[in-house]
Structures are given as structure tokens and as C-alpha cells.
Coordinates of C-alpha atoms in Angstrom, one line a residue:
X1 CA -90.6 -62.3 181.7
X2 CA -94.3 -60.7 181.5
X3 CA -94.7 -57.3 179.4
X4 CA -95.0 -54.0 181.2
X5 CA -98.1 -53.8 179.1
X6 CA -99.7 -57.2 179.1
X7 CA -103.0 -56.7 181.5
X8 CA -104.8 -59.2 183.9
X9 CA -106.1 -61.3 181.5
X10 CA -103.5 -63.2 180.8
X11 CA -103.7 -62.7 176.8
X12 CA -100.0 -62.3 176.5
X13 CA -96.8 -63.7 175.5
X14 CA -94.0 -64.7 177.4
X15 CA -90.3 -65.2 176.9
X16 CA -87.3 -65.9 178.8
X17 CA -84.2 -66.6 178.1
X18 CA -82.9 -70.6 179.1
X19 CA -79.4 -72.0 178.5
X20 CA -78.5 -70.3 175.2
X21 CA -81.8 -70.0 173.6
X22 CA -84.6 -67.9 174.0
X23 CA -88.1 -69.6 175.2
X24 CA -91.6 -68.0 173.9
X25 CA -95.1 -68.9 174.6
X26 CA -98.6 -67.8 175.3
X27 CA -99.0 -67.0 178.9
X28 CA -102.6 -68.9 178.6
X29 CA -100.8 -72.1 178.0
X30 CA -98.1 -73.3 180.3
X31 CA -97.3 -76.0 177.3
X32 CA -95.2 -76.2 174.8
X33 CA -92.6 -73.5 173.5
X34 CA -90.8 -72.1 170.6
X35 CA -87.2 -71.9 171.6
X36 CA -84.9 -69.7 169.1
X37 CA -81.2 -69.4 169.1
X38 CA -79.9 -66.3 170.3
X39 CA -78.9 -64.7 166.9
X40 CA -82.0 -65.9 165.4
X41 CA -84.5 -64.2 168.3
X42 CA -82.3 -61.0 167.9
X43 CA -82.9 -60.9 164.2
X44 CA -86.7 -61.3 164.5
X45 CA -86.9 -58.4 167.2
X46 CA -85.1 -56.2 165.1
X47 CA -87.3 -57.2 161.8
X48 CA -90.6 -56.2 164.1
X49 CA -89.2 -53.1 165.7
X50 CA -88.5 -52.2 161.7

């Protein structure tokens, strides 16, 4: 999933969601990921949104 705000230049992040875990990565490079578990990914949005 690309962010509503993330512009043509590609400098964004992506994430999706894949078989229980939730997949990150910099849109620049289609390489590796950071996968978090569900709980884990929820309590790191919820520390960012303060």
C-alpha cells in the first residue's frame, strides 16, 4: 500500500500486510523487508501517532 501523501518521487515507504505479519520497506528498493508481527506493528503505530 502507497501513502495518499507520498509524491512521484518515489521517496516513500511501503507496507502491506502478508500472512500474519506486516511487511515495510522503502519504495526505492524492491529488496529486503522488515516484517513485524501484528501486535508488535500496532504498538509501534500507536507510539508514533502519540
Amino acid at each position: 500500500m502507497k501513502s495518499s501523501r507520498s509524491h512521484a518521487n518515489g521517496n516513500c515507504v511501503e507496507v502491506a500486510a502478508d500472512a500474519g505479519t506486516i511487511a515495510v520497506r522503502d519504495s526505492k528498493d524492491p529488496g529486503p523487508r522488515l516484517r513485524f508481527a501484528g501486535a508488535a506493528w500496532r504498538a509501534f503505530v500507536q507510539r508514533v501517532k502519540g
